[in-house]
Amino acid sequence: MSNLKAVRGTRDLLPPETALWNRVEATARAVFARYGFGEIRTPIFEDTQLFIRGVGEETDVVSKEMYTWEDRARAQSEKAQSLTLRPENTAGVVRAYIEHKLGDAGMLQKLFYIGPQFRRERPQRGRYRQFWQIGAEVLGPVPSGAESALRDAEVLEMLATLLDELGIPRASEANGNTGWKLALNSVGSSTDRPRYIAALKAALEPVKGTMCADCQRRAETNPLRVLDCKVPEDQETIDNLPKIADFLDEASTEHFAQVRSALDACGVPYVVDPRLVRGLDYYTRTTFEFTSASGLGTQNALLGGGRYDGLSEMLGGPKAPGIGFAIGEDRLILTLQALANPESLLKKRVDIYLAPLGREQNPSVLALAKTLRNVWRPIRGTRGFSVEVGEGDFRLKKSFEFAEKVAPLIGIIGEEERAAQVIKLKQFSTGEQFSLSGAQLIEHLAKDDIALKALGEAFEGGHNSK
Ligand code: AMP
């Protein structure tokens, strides 16, 4: 039998890379909390109808990319049902909003999610069949303020803060425009859009014969999608098509102006891109996309989102305007890896490697490891250091080889050390050797904590002097 492998378009995430995934998710959770978001976890598969109605039958996602199967009935009382692995999470969140009547309290709902999504796409760098999204939705009944342009600007400002905090720079001349860029557009209200689509269809009629096969099909089924076309020969034709901005009614124009002025007030840079209509059917008014030129090649869209004022009603729910986004976590990781300095990637896995000398030292070394792993670190308000324990049967040379791969510091304990109640240490970066008691070792490992405290004090001092 041939070797079994992960299915095409799926992959295993392994340490040390998973540490970066955890850092990204922890940062996202911390930022979302500061903006008042709570976590929602919806099922990974849903009734196929949810995506047909919520995402749109004519979208590439629904027409070509869904993993759908007929789920057999297991008993007479059950009905067979068409189920689909979620290709995105907004439809699921809005379904849950309707199902649990989250709008009844009259308040704005701010929900975030982190989880895998599934699309049968052609796999390439930055494009997978199972990929992760970190997303958020703000929605609620109209009196909750869900329709306000302030919500759009707040979500965009939060995204800029998150990217800043993750250490992805903003695009500038200084970094050769390799940082993140925000492209913004308004696709109008549910009444603007049909007028624009009709104009687009009419303008495409005489020229579509010269365009690529995809555009010819889209001109019939979903003319907005023509604007997404990347085929070089089609670009001039597309540039000459009508622009959505000329079809916005007064309210949509005003909404878009308010979003932009709030972003200006918060110092969030953006460019207005009239062709940004996005792949999913439910968007109204604000649409946006953040791109990054670092590490992503052609798949440079880091995240996308927009307003979806009619989605809840499309799914049979009450009026619940909203706005949301989905970050491609896989692409965020690729960007961070491309930006990271090699030193930070080489960070050792644990704080210390403890090497017992002789099997009889194993129990006491394990006990010391337990103390180090659980000791309270008052300055950080956390517990413990990370410790790897070797094996007393290893020769000293082997312990050193293993230790150097995983830790900046090795602690050796043999008969002599145990009798003297000390640990013999070697710092690999400097070659320095010294002996410390258990209490002194904790202090030594905590020197970063002390630096942290000094930093905190310096910061406070800076504030007080103002
Ligand atoms: P969408 O749900 O299509 O608006 O996508 C939102 C974000 O998810 C995109 O900007 C990408 O970063 C990411 N994304 C979408 N499809 C994939 C995929 N097949 N593989 C990896 N990331 C993806």
Short mmCIF file of C-alpha atoms and ligand atoms in Angstrom, two decimals:
data_model
loop_
_atom_site.label_atom_id
_atom_site.label_comp_id
_atom_site.label_asym_id
_atom_site.label_seq_id
_atom_site.Cartn_x
_atom_site.Cartn_y
_atom_site.Cartn_z
CA MET A 1 0.00 0.00 0.00
CA SER A 2 1.34 3.44 -0.84
CA ASN A 3 2.11 5.82 2.03
CA LEU A 4 -0.84 7.81 3.29
CA LYS A 5 -0.41 11.56 3.06
CA ALA A 6 -2.37 14.68 4.01
CA VAL A 7 -4.95 15.36 1.29
CA ARG A 8 -4.00 17.84 -1.46
CA GLY A 9 -4.68 21.39 -0.30
CA THR A 10 -4.56 20.44 3.41
CA ARG A 11 -1.50 20.48 5.63
CA ASP A 12 -0.17 19.67 9.07
CA LEU A 13 0.88 22.59 11.21
CA LEU A 14 3.81 21.60 13.39
CA PRO A 15 5.92 23.15 16.11
CA PRO A 16 7.74 25.51 16.12
CA GLU A 17 5.43 27.14 13.52
CA THR A 18 2.36 26.50 15.67
CA ALA A 19 3.86 28.84 18.28
CA LEU A 20 3.47 31.63 15.73
CA TRP A 21 -0.16 30.62 15.08
CA ASN A 22 -0.81 30.74 18.81
CA ARG A 23 0.80 34.15 19.10
CA VAL A 24 -1.33 35.50 16.25
CA GLU A 25 -4.51 34.08 17.78
CA ALA A 26 -3.63 35.36 21.27
CA THR A 27 -2.98 38.84 19.88
CA ALA A 28 -6.26 38.78 17.94
CA ARG A 29 -8.19 37.66 21.04
CA ALA A 30 -6.59 40.41 23.13
CA VAL A 31 -7.34 43.12 20.55
CA PHE A 32 -10.94 41.89 20.01
CA ALA A 33 -11.52 41.95 23.78
CA ARG A 34 -10.41 45.59 23.97
CA TYR A 35 -13.01 46.48 21.32
CA GLY A 36 -15.77 44.63 23.17
CA PHE A 37 -16.05 41.47 21.03
CA GLY A 38 -17.04 38.05 22.38
CA GLU A 39 -16.24 34.70 20.80
CA ILE A 40 -18.75 32.64 18.81
CA ARG A 41 -18.13 29.04 17.69
CA THR A 42 -20.49 27.77 15.03
CA PRO A 43 -20.55 24.22 13.55
CA ILE A 44 -18.05 23.31 10.86
CA PHE A 45 -20.83 21.93 8.65
CA GLU A 46 -24.22 23.45 7.98
CA ASP A 47 -27.30 22.90 5.84
CA THR A 48 -26.19 23.48 2.23
CA GLN A 49 -29.10 25.93 1.77
CA LEU A 50 -27.47 28.35 4.22
CA PHE A 51 -24.60 28.99 1.83
CA ILE A 52 -26.74 28.93 -1.32
CA ARG A 53 -28.98 31.61 0.18
CA GLY A 54 -26.40 33.48 2.22
CA VAL A 55 -23.36 33.51 -0.05
CA GLY A 56 -25.14 33.32 -3.41
CA GLU A 57 -25.62 30.54 -5.94
CA GLU A 58 -23.72 32.37 -8.66
CA THR A 59 -20.54 32.94 -6.64
CA ASP A 60 -17.47 30.83 -7.40
CA VAL A 61 -17.47 29.69 -3.79
CA VAL A 62 -20.95 28.16 -4.00
CA SER A 63 -20.99 27.08 -7.64
CA LYS A 64 -17.54 25.44 -7.75
CA GLU A 65 -15.80 25.22 -4.42
CA MET A 66 -18.05 23.73 -1.76
CA TYR A 67 -17.57 20.33 -0.14
CA THR A 68 -21.15 19.13 -0.17
CA TRP A 69 -22.53 15.68 0.49
CA GLU A 70 -25.85 13.97 0.93
CA ASP A 71 -26.02 12.92 4.57
CA ARG A 72 -27.92 9.64 4.71
CA ALA A 73 -30.81 9.13 7.10
CA ARG A 74 -29.93 6.66 9.86
CA ALA A 75 -33.48 5.91 10.87
CA GLN A 76 -36.92 6.04 9.31
CA SER A 77 -37.66 9.11 11.39
CA GLU A 78 -34.69 10.99 9.89
CA LYS A 79 -34.55 12.68 6.54
CA ALA A 80 -31.53 12.67 4.28
CA GLN A 81 -30.04 16.14 4.15
CA SER A 82 -27.57 17.99 1.98
CA LEU A 83 -24.72 19.25 4.17
CA THR A 84 -21.70 21.43 3.39
CA LEU A 85 -18.38 22.10 5.09
CA ARG A 86 -18.44 25.83 5.78
CA PRO A 87 -16.58 27.78 3.07
CA GLU A 88 -16.79 30.94 5.21
CA ASN A 89 -18.20 31.86 8.60
CA THR A 90 -20.39 34.95 8.16
CA ALA A 91 -23.44 32.98 7.02
CA GLY A 92 -23.10 30.67 10.05
CA VAL A 93 -22.79 33.61 12.46
CA VAL A 94 -25.87 35.32 11.02
CA ARG A 95 -27.80 32.03 11.13
CA ALA A 96 -26.87 31.71 14.82
CA TYR A 97 -27.86 35.37 15.41
CA ILE A 98 -31.31 34.61 13.98
CA GLU A 99 -31.68 31.19 15.62
CA HIS A 100 -30.83 32.46 19.12
CA LYS A 101 -32.70 35.76 18.66
CA LEU A 102 -29.58 37.67 19.59
CA GLY A 103 -31.14 40.87 18.29
CA ASP A 104 -34.04 40.75 20.76
CA ALA A 105 -32.08 42.55 23.46
CA GLY A 106 -31.89 45.54 21.11
CA MET A 107 -28.13 45.72 21.53
CA LEU A 108 -25.30 45.61 19.07
CA GLN A 109 -23.74 42.13 18.82
CA LYS A 110 -19.96 42.04 18.43
CA LEU A 111 -18.80 38.51 17.70
CA PHE A 112 -15.49 37.04 16.62
CA TYR A 113 -14.47 33.55 15.48
CA ILE A 114 -11.29 31.65 14.74
CA GLY A 115 -11.48 28.41 12.78
CA PRO A 116 -10.98 26.36 9.63
CA GLN A 117 -12.94 26.95 6.41
CA PHE A 118 -13.09 24.69 3.36
CA ARG A 119 -13.07 25.48 -0.35
CA ARG A 120 -12.19 23.21 -3.27
CA GLU A 121 -9.74 25.67 -4.81
CA ARG A 122 -6.66 24.99 -6.90
CA PRO A 123 -4.00 24.75 -4.18
CA GLN A 124 -0.98 27.06 -4.35
CA ARG A 125 1.11 29.10 -1.94
CA GLY A 126 -1.35 30.99 0.27
CA ARG A 127 -4.34 29.12 -1.13
CA TYR A 128 -5.47 25.90 0.51
CA ARG A 129 -8.55 23.71 0.60
CA GLN A 130 -8.62 23.82 4.37
CA PHE A 131 -7.55 27.25 5.60
CA TRP A 132 -8.06 29.27 8.75
CA GLN A 133 -9.94 32.48 9.14
CA ILE A 134 -9.99 34.91 12.04
CA GLY A 135 -13.09 37.00 11.60
CA ALA A 136 -15.54 39.25 13.35
CA GLU A 137 -19.06 40.54 12.80
CA VAL A 138 -20.88 43.55 14.25
CA LEU A 139 -24.63 43.37 13.74
CA GLY A 140 -27.90 44.23 15.40
CA PRO A 141 -31.30 45.85 14.99
CA VAL A 142 -31.30 49.33 13.44
CA PRO A 143 -31.88 51.19 16.78
CA SER A 144 -28.69 49.60 18.15
CA GLY A 145 -26.65 51.74 15.78
CA ALA A 146 -25.64 48.76 13.61
CA GLU A 147 -26.15 50.76 10.43
CA SER A 148 -23.85 53.61 11.44
CA ALA A 149 -20.71 54.43 9.47
CA LEU A 150 -18.99 54.63 12.84
CA ARG A 151 -19.21 50.81 13.05
CA ASP A 152 -17.44 50.45 9.67
CA ALA A 153 -14.68 52.83 10.74
CA GLU A 154 -14.30 51.18 14.15
CA VAL A 155 -13.89 47.74 12.56
CA LEU A 156 -11.31 49.08 10.09
CA GLU A 157 -9.42 50.93 12.81
CA MET A 158 -9.40 47.73 14.92
CA LEU A 159 -7.90 45.82 11.98
CA ALA A 160 -5.18 48.44 11.54
CA THR A 161 -4.43 48.18 15.27
CA LEU A 162 -4.29 44.37 15.08
CA LEU A 163 -1.86 44.41 12.13
CA ASP A 164 0.26 47.06 13.89
CA GLU A 165 0.31 44.97 17.05
CA LEU A 166 1.31 41.83 15.12
CA GLY A 167 4.28 43.79 13.79
CA ILE A 168 3.19 44.03 10.13
CA PRO A 169 4.25 47.52 9.02
CA ARG A 170 2.03 49.91 7.08
CA ALA A 171 3.08 50.28 3.44
CA SER A 172 5.34 53.27 2.98
CA GLU A 173 8.04 54.45 0.63
CA ALA A 174 10.58 53.61 3.32
CA ASN A 175 9.70 49.91 3.24
CA GLY A 176 9.24 49.80 -0.53
CA ASN A 177 5.46 49.47 -0.06
CA THR A 178 5.87 45.95 1.33
CA GLY A 179 3.63 46.61 4.34
CA TRP A 180 -0.15 46.42 4.50
CA LYS A 181 -2.48 48.52 2.38
CA LEU A 182 -6.19 49.08 2.83
CA ALA A 183 -8.37 49.34 -0.29
CA LEU A 184 -11.87 50.70 0.29
CA ASN A 185 -15.01 51.03 -1.80
CA SER A 186 -18.76 51.36 -1.51
CA VAL A 187 -20.95 49.03 -3.54
CA GLY A 188 -24.09 50.95 -2.62
CA SER A 189 -27.39 49.95 -1.09
CA SER A 190 -29.73 47.20 -2.22
CA THR A 191 -31.42 49.72 -4.52
CA ASP A 192 -28.18 51.21 -5.94
CA ARG A 193 -26.75 47.84 -6.82
CA PRO A 194 -29.44 46.64 -9.24
CA ARG A 195 -29.25 49.99 -11.11
CA TYR A 196 -25.47 49.65 -11.37
CA ILE A 197 -25.65 45.98 -12.37
CA ALA A 198 -28.13 46.85 -15.13
CA ALA A 199 -25.81 49.59 -16.42
CA LEU A 200 -22.85 47.22 -16.24
CA LYS A 201 -24.73 44.53 -18.13
CA ALA A 202 -25.69 47.02 -20.83
CA ALA A 203 -22.11 48.29 -21.15
CA LEU A 204 -20.77 44.72 -21.30
CA GLU A 205 -23.18 43.62 -24.02
CA PRO A 206 -21.25 45.10 -27.00
CA VAL A 207 -17.74 44.32 -25.62
CA LYS A 208 -18.07 40.98 -23.83
CA GLY A 209 -17.30 39.03 -27.04
CA THR A 210 -13.71 40.32 -26.86
CA MET A 211 -13.25 39.23 -23.23
CA CYS A 212 -12.04 36.02 -21.55
CA ALA A 213 -14.38 33.04 -21.22
CA ASP A 214 -14.93 33.66 -17.49
CA CYS A 215 -15.95 37.28 -18.15
CA GLN A 216 -18.33 36.21 -20.91
CA ARG A 217 -20.05 33.88 -18.46
CA ARG A 218 -19.99 36.45 -15.61
CA ALA A 219 -21.41 39.15 -17.89
CA GLU A 220 -24.54 36.99 -18.02
CA THR A 221 -24.70 35.50 -14.54
CA ASN A 222 -22.97 38.01 -12.25
CA PRO A 223 -21.63 41.13 -14.02
CA LEU A 224 -20.08 42.57 -10.82
CA ARG A 225 -17.63 39.70 -10.81
CA VAL A 226 -16.19 40.92 -14.14
CA LEU A 227 -14.47 43.66 -12.11
CA ASP A 228 -12.45 40.95 -10.30
CA CYS A 229 -10.95 39.68 -13.58
CA LYS A 230 -7.15 39.58 -13.59
CA VAL A 231 -6.62 38.68 -17.29
CA PRO A 232 -4.28 41.42 -18.62
CA GLU A 233 -6.01 41.74 -22.03
CA ASP A 234 -9.35 42.52 -20.35
CA GLN A 235 -8.12 45.34 -18.13
CA GLU A 236 -8.59 48.22 -20.54
CA THR A 237 -12.17 47.15 -21.30
CA ILE A 238 -12.89 46.90 -17.58
CA ASP A 239 -11.41 50.33 -16.84
CA ASN A 240 -13.88 51.83 -19.31
CA LEU A 241 -16.95 50.24 -17.72
CA PRO A 242 -19.31 52.37 -15.58
CA LYS A 243 -18.16 53.00 -11.98
CA ILE A 244 -20.32 52.18 -8.94
CA ALA A 245 -19.56 55.58 -7.38
CA ASP A 246 -21.74 57.22 -10.05
CA PHE A 247 -24.72 55.10 -9.01
CA LEU A 248 -24.73 55.62 -5.24
CA ASP A 249 -27.79 57.35 -3.84
CA GLU A 250 -27.44 60.24 -1.42
CA ALA A 251 -27.60 58.07 1.72
CA SER A 252 -24.89 55.67 0.49
CA THR A 253 -22.69 58.54 -0.64
CA GLU A 254 -23.06 60.16 2.77
CA HIS A 255 -22.36 56.85 4.57
CA PHE A 256 -19.15 56.36 2.56
CA ALA A 257 -18.03 59.94 3.27
CA GLN A 258 -18.59 59.39 7.01
CA VAL A 259 -16.53 56.18 6.99
CA ARG A 260 -13.67 57.98 5.30
CA SER A 261 -13.70 60.98 7.60
CA ALA A 262 -13.69 58.75 10.71
CA LEU A 263 -10.73 56.82 9.28
CA ASP A 264 -8.94 60.09 8.61
CA ALA A 265 -9.59 61.16 12.22
CA CYS A 266 -8.05 57.88 13.47
CA GLY A 267 -5.07 58.10 11.13
CA VAL A 268 -5.89 54.89 9.24
CA PRO A 269 -4.51 55.13 5.68
CA TYR A 270 -6.59 53.78 2.76
CA VAL A 271 -7.06 54.12 -0.98
CA VAL A 272 -10.46 54.13 -2.65
CA ASP A 273 -10.58 51.35 -5.26
CA PRO A 274 -13.69 51.63 -7.46
CA ARG A 275 -13.25 48.06 -8.71
CA LEU A 276 -13.36 46.45 -5.28
CA VAL A 277 -16.69 44.60 -5.28
CA ARG A 278 -15.54 41.38 -3.54
CA GLY A 279 -16.46 37.80 -4.26
CA LEU A 280 -19.54 37.26 -2.12
CA ASP A 281 -23.05 38.36 -2.99
CA TYR A 282 -24.20 39.74 0.32
CA TYR A 283 -22.16 42.93 0.49
CA THR A 284 -23.82 46.37 0.56
CA ARG A 285 -22.15 49.77 0.96
CA THR A 286 -18.64 49.52 2.45
CA THR A 287 -16.34 46.81 1.07
CA PHE A 288 -12.66 46.55 1.88
CA GLU A 289 -9.57 44.46 1.48
CA PHE A 290 -6.16 44.59 3.16
CA THR A 291 -3.25 43.40 1.03
CA SER A 292 0.36 42.70 1.90
CA ALA A 293 3.23 42.40 -0.52
CA SER A 294 5.37 40.38 1.91
CA GLY A 295 5.57 36.63 1.42
CA LEU A 296 2.30 36.20 -0.44
CA GLY A 297 3.12 36.38 -4.14
CA THR A 298 -0.04 36.55 -6.24
CA GLN A 299 -2.33 35.63 -3.32
CA ASN A 300 -1.75 39.01 -1.69
CA ALA A 301 -5.18 39.51 -0.11
CA LEU A 302 -4.64 39.29 3.63
CA LEU A 303 -8.21 39.89 4.62
CA GLY A 304 -11.48 41.08 3.24
CA GLY A 305 -14.85 42.20 4.43
CA GLY A 306 -17.70 44.59 4.18
CA ARG A 307 -21.19 45.59 5.17
CA TYR A 308 -24.11 43.22 4.63
CA ASP A 309 -27.28 45.08 5.56
CA GLY A 310 -29.68 42.61 3.92
CA LEU A 311 -28.12 39.27 4.85
CA SER A 312 -30.22 38.49 7.91
CA GLU A 313 -33.43 39.05 5.92
CA MET A 314 -32.08 36.93 3.05
CA LEU A 315 -31.77 34.10 5.58
CA GLY A 316 -35.32 34.60 6.86
CA GLY A 317 -34.37 36.68 9.93
CA PRO A 318 -35.24 40.17 11.14
CA LYS A 319 -33.61 43.28 9.75
CA ALA A 320 -30.08 43.24 11.18
CA PRO A 321 -27.58 45.39 9.34
CA GLY A 322 -23.97 44.48 9.99
CA ILE A 323 -20.37 44.63 8.97
CA GLY A 324 -17.62 42.03 9.24
CA PHE A 325 -14.33 40.74 7.96
CA ALA A 326 -12.34 37.54 7.60
CA ILE A 327 -8.58 37.45 7.89
CA GLY A 328 -6.77 34.63 6.08
CA GLU A 329 -4.72 33.35 9.02
CA ASP A 330 -2.51 31.19 6.78
CA ARG A 331 -1.58 34.31 4.82
CA LEU A 332 -1.00 36.31 7.98
CA ILE A 333 1.49 33.66 9.07
CA LEU A 334 3.26 33.69 5.66
CA THR A 335 3.54 37.47 5.91
CA LEU A 336 4.97 37.35 9.43
CA GLN A 337 7.46 34.66 8.43
CA ALA A 338 8.62 36.78 5.49
CA LEU A 339 9.04 39.82 7.74
CA ALA A 340 10.61 38.18 10.79
CA ASN A 341 14.28 38.63 11.41
CA PRO A 342 16.04 35.26 11.43
CA GLU A 343 16.98 35.70 15.10
CA SER A 344 13.40 35.85 16.29
CA LEU A 345 12.60 32.67 14.31
CA LEU A 346 15.57 30.94 15.89
CA LYS A 347 14.25 31.57 19.38
CA LYS A 348 14.89 28.47 21.46
CA ARG A 349 11.96 26.30 22.35
CA VAL A 350 12.41 26.19 26.15
CA ASP A 351 14.10 28.33 28.81
CA ILE A 352 16.35 25.60 30.22
CA TYR A 353 17.39 21.99 29.58
CA LEU A 354 18.02 19.96 32.71
CA ALA A 355 20.47 17.06 32.37
CA PRO A 356 20.60 14.41 35.10
CA LEU A 357 24.01 12.72 35.32
CA GLY A 358 23.20 9.08 36.00
CA ARG A 359 19.82 7.42 36.17
CA GLU A 360 19.66 7.80 39.98
CA GLN A 361 19.42 11.59 39.52
CA ASN A 362 16.25 11.33 37.40
CA PRO A 363 13.69 11.67 40.23
CA SER A 364 15.24 14.74 41.85
CA VAL A 365 15.80 16.44 38.48
CA LEU A 366 12.18 15.82 37.54
CA ALA A 367 11.18 17.33 40.90
CA LEU A 368 13.34 20.42 40.19
CA ALA A 369 11.74 20.70 36.72
CA LYS A 370 8.33 20.58 38.38
CA THR A 371 9.29 23.48 40.67
CA LEU A 372 10.65 25.57 37.80
CA ARG A 373 7.60 24.87 35.61
CA ASN A 374 5.17 25.97 38.30
CA VAL A 375 6.88 28.71 40.27
CA TRP A 376 4.90 31.94 40.52
CA ARG A 377 6.39 34.89 38.57
CA PRO A 378 4.93 37.91 40.37
CA ILE A 379 6.10 40.56 37.90
CA ARG A 380 4.53 38.81 34.92
CA GLY A 381 1.59 37.49 36.89
CA THR A 382 2.13 34.07 35.28
CA ARG A 383 3.42 30.72 36.40
CA GLY A 384 6.58 28.92 35.48
CA PHE A 385 9.46 28.57 33.06
CA SER A 386 9.60 26.13 30.17
CA VAL A 387 11.84 23.18 30.93
CA GLU A 388 13.02 20.16 28.93
CA VAL A 389 14.36 17.22 30.96
CA GLY A 390 17.01 14.91 29.52
CA GLU A 391 17.74 11.39 30.74
CA GLY A 392 20.31 10.20 33.27
CA ASP A 393 21.55 7.44 30.97
CA PHE A 394 22.69 9.98 28.34
CA ARG A 395 26.42 10.67 28.13
CA LEU A 396 27.27 14.28 28.94
CA LYS A 397 28.19 14.99 25.30
CA LYS A 398 24.79 13.82 24.11
CA SER A 399 23.01 15.94 26.76
CA PHE A 400 24.90 19.02 25.54
CA GLU A 401 24.04 18.29 21.91
CA PHE A 402 20.35 17.88 22.68
CA ALA A 403 20.29 20.89 25.00
CA GLU A 404 21.88 23.26 22.53
CA LYS A 405 19.14 22.52 19.99
CA VAL A 406 16.27 23.45 22.28
CA ALA A 407 17.45 25.79 25.06
CA PRO A 408 19.81 28.72 25.66
CA LEU A 409 20.89 27.22 28.98
CA ILE A 410 21.79 23.73 30.30
CA GLY A 411 21.62 22.73 33.96
CA ILE A 412 23.57 19.63 35.02
CA ILE A 413 22.94 17.68 38.19
CA GLY A 414 25.14 14.76 39.22
CA GLU A 415 25.92 13.15 42.56
CA GLU A 416 28.25 16.01 43.55
CA GLU A 417 25.79 18.79 42.69
CA ARG A 418 23.00 17.05 44.52
CA ALA A 419 25.15 16.70 47.65
CA ALA A 420 26.08 20.41 47.46
CA GLN A 421 22.47 21.47 46.63
CA VAL A 422 23.54 23.32 43.48
CA ILE A 423 22.98 23.15 39.74
CA LYS A 424 25.91 23.51 37.37
CA LEU A 425 24.96 25.76 34.46
CA LYS A 426 26.27 26.70 31.03
CA GLN A 427 24.94 29.58 28.93
CA PHE A 428 25.42 28.54 25.29
CA SER A 429 25.58 32.04 23.79
CA THR A 430 28.53 33.14 25.95
CA GLY A 431 30.06 29.83 27.00
CA GLU A 432 29.87 31.11 30.59
CA GLN A 433 29.71 28.42 33.33
CA PHE A 434 28.52 28.87 36.91
CA SER A 435 26.84 27.07 39.81
CA LEU A 436 23.63 28.29 41.43
CA SER A 437 21.24 27.15 44.14
CA GLY A 438 17.64 26.44 43.14
CA ALA A 439 16.49 29.86 44.38
CA GLN A 440 19.32 31.62 42.53
CA LEU A 441 18.44 29.71 39.35
CA ILE A 442 14.86 31.00 39.51
CA GLU A 443 16.19 34.53 39.87
CA HIS A 444 18.53 33.98 36.93
CA LEU A 445 15.72 32.68 34.69
CA ALA A 446 13.51 35.60 35.76
CA LYS A 447 15.92 38.30 34.63
CA ASP A 448 13.61 39.15 31.71
CA ASP A 449 10.85 39.72 34.26
CA ILE A 450 13.03 42.25 36.03
CA ALA A 451 13.75 44.00 32.73
CA LEU A 452 9.98 44.08 32.18
CA LYS A 453 9.47 45.70 35.57
CA ALA A 454 12.11 48.34 34.81
CA LEU A 455 10.36 49.07 31.51
CA GLY A 456 7.03 49.45 33.31
CA GLU A 457 8.55 51.83 35.85
CA ALA A 458 10.21 53.91 33.14
CA PHE A 459 6.85 54.16 31.35
CA GLU A 460 5.04 55.23 34.51
CA GLY A 461 7.76 57.79 35.21
CA GLY A 462 7.28 59.17 31.71
CA HIS A 463 3.56 59.60 32.35
CA ASN A 464 3.96 61.20 35.74
CA SER A 465 6.38 63.77 34.46
CA LYS A 466 3.77 65.07 31.98
P1 AMP B 1 -13.21 35.70 1.58
O1 AMP B 1 -13.98 34.90 2.60
O2 AMP B 1 -13.16 35.07 0.24
O3 AMP B 1 -13.57 37.13 1.59
O4 AMP B 1 -11.70 35.64 2.07
C1 AMP B 1 -11.21 36.36 3.16
C2 AMP B 1 -9.74 36.04 3.32
O5 AMP B 1 -9.57 34.64 3.55
C3 AMP B 1 -8.91 36.31 2.08
O6 AMP B 1 -8.49 37.64 2.04
C4 AMP B 1 -7.76 35.37 2.24
O7 AMP B 1 -6.77 35.93 3.08
C5 AMP B 1 -8.37 34.19 2.98
N1 AMP B 1 -8.65 33.07 2.05
C6 AMP B 1 -9.71 32.90 1.22
N2 AMP B 1 -9.62 31.75 0.54
C7 AMP B 1 -8.48 31.15 0.97
C8 AMP B 1 -7.82 29.90 0.66
N3 AMP B 1 -8.32 29.02 -0.20
N4 AMP B 1 -6.66 29.63 1.27
C9 AMP B 1 -6.12 30.49 2.18
N5 AMP B 1 -6.68 31.66 2.51
C10 AMP B 1 -7.85 31.99 1.92
#
